[in-house]
Coordinates of N, CA and C in Angstrom, one line a residue:
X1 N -25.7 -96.3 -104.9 CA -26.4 -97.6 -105.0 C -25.7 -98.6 -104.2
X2 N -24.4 -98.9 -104.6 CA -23.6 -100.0 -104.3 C -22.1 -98.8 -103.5
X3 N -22.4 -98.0 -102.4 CA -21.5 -97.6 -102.0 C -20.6 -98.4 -101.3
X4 N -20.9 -99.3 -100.5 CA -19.9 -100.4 -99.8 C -18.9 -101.1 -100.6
X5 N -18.3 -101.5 -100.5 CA -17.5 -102.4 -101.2 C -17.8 -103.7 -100.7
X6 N -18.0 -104.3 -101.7 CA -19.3 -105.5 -101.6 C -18.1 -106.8 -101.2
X7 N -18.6 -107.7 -100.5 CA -17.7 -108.6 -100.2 C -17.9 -109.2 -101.4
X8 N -16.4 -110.3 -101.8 CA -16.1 -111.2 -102.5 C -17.3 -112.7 -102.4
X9 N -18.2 -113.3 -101.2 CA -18.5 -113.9 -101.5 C -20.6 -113.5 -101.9
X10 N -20.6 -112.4 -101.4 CA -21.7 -111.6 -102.3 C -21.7 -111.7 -103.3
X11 N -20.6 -111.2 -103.8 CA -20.5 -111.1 -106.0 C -20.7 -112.5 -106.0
X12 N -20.1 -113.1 -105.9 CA -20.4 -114.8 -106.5 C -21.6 -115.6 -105.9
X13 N -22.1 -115.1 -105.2 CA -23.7 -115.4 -104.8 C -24.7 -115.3 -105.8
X14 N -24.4 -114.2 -106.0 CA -25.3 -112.8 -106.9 C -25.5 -113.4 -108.3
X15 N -24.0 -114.0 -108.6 CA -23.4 -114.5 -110.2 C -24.0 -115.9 -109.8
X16 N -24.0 -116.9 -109.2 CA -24.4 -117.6 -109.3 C -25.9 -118.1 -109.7
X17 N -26.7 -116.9 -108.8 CA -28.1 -117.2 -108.5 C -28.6 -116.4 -110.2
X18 N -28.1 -115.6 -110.6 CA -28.2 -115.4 -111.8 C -28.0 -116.5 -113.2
X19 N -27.0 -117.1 -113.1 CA -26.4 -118.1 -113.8 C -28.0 -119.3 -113.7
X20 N -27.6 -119.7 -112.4 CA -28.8 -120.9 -112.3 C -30.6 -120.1 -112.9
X21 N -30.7 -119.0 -112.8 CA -32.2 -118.6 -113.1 C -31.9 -118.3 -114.9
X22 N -30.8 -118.7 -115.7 CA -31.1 -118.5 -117.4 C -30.7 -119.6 -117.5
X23 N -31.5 -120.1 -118.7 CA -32.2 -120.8 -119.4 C -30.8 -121.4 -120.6
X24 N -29.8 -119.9 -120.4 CA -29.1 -120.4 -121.7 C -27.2 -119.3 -120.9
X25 N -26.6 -120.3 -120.6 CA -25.0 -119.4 -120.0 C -24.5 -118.1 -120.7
X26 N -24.2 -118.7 -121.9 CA -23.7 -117.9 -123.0 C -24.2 -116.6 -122.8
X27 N -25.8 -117.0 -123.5 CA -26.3 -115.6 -123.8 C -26.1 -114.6 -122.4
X28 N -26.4 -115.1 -121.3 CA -27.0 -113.9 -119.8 C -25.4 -113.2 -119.7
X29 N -24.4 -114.8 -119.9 CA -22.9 -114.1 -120.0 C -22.7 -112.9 -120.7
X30 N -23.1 -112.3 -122.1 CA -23.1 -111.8 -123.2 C -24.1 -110.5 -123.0
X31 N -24.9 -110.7 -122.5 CA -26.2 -109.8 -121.8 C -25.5 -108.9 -120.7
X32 N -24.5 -109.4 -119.7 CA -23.9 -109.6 -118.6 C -23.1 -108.5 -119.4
X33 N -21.9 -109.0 -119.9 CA -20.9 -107.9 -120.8 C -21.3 -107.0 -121.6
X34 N -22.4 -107.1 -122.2 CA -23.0 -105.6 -123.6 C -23.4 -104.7 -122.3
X35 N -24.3 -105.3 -121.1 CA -24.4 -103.9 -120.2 C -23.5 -103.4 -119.3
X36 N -22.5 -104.3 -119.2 CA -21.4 -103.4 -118.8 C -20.3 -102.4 -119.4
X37 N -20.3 -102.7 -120.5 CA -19.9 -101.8 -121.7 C -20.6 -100.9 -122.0
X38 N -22.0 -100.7 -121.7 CA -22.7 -99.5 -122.2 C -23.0 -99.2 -121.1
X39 N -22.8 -99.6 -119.9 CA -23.2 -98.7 -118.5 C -21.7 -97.7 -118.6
X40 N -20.3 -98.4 -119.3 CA -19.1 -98.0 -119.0 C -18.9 -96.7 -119.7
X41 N -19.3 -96.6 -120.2 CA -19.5 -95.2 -121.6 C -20.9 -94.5 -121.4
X42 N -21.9 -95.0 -121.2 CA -22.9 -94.2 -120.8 C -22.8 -93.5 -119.6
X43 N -22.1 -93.8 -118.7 CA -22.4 -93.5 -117.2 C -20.6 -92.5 -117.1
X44 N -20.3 -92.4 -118.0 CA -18.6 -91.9 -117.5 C -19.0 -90.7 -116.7
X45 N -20.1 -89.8 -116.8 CA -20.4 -88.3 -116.0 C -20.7 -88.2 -114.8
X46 N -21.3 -90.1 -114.4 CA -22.0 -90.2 -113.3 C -20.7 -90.2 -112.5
X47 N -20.3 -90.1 -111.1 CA -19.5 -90.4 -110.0 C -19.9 -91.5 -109.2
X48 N -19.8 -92.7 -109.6 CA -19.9 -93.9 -108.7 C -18.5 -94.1 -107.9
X49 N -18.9 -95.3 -106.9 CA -17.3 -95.9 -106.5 C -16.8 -96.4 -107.4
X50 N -15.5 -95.9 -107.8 CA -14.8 -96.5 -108.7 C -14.4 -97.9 -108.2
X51 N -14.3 -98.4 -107.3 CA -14.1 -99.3 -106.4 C -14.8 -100.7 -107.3
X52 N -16.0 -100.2 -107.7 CA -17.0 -101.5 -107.9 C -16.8 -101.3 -110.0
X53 N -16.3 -102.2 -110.5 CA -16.1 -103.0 -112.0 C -17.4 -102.4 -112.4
X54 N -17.9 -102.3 -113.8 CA -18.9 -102.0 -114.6 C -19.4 -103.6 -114.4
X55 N -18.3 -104.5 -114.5 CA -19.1 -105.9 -114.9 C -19.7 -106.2 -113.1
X56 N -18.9 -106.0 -112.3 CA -19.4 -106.3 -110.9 C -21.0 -105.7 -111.2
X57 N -20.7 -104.7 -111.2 CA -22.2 -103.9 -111.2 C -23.7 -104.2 -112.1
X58 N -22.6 -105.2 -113.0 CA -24.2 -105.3 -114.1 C -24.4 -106.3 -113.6
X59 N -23.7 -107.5 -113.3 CA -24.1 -108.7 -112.5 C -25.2 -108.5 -111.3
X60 N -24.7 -107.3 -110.3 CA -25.9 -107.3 -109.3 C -26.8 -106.7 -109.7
X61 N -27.1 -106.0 -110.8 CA -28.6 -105.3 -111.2 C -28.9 -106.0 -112.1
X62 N -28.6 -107.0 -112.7 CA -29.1 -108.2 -113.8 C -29.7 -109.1 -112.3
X63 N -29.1 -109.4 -111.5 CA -29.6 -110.4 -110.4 C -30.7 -110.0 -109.7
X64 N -30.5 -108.5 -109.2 CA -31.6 -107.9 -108.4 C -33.1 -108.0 -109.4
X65 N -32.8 -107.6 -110.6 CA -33.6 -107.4 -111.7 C -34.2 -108.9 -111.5
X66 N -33.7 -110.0 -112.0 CA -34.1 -111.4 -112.1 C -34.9 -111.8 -110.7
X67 N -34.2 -111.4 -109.1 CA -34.7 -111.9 -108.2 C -36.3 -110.7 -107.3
X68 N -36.0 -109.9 -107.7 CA -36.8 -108.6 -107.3 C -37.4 -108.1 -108.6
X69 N -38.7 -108.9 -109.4 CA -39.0 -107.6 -110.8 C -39.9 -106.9 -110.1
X70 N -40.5 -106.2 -109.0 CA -40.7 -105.1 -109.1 C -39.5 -103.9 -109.1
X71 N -38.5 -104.3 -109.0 CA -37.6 -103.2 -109.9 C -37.8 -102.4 -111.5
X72 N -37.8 -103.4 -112.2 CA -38.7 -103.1 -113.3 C -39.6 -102.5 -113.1
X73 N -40.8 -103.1 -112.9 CA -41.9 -102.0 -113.0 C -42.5 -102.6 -114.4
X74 N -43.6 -101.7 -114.5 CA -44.5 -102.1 -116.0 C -44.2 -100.9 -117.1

């Protein structure tokens, strides 16, 4: 998904444009951390780049998710 090693001012793009589309910091923060703790234990079998953080990672699929909802789906 995220094979490259994502530049430094990508992540903070990504985190930003997330931050500014919730309603409330705290919580998306908190949203932000529970799914990277449960991607981090759920996913131990998968082989991703270890390269890229759980939290990097949940930031750009919470963003992609927020800016792209046909990712979602119905």
């Amino acid at each position: 998904m995220y094979s490259n090693l994502l530049e430094s001012n990508q992540i903070i793009y990504k985190t930003e444009e997330l931050l500014e589309g919730a309603s409330n910091r705290f919580k998306i923060t908190i949203q932000i951390a529970n799914r990277a703790k449960r991607r981090k234990y759920e996913d131990i079998d998968i082989v991703d780049d270890p390269r890229i953080k759980p939290v990097i990672r949940a930031i750009l699929e919470m963003a992609d998710e927020v800016t792209q909802p046909e990712i979602i789906g119905d």
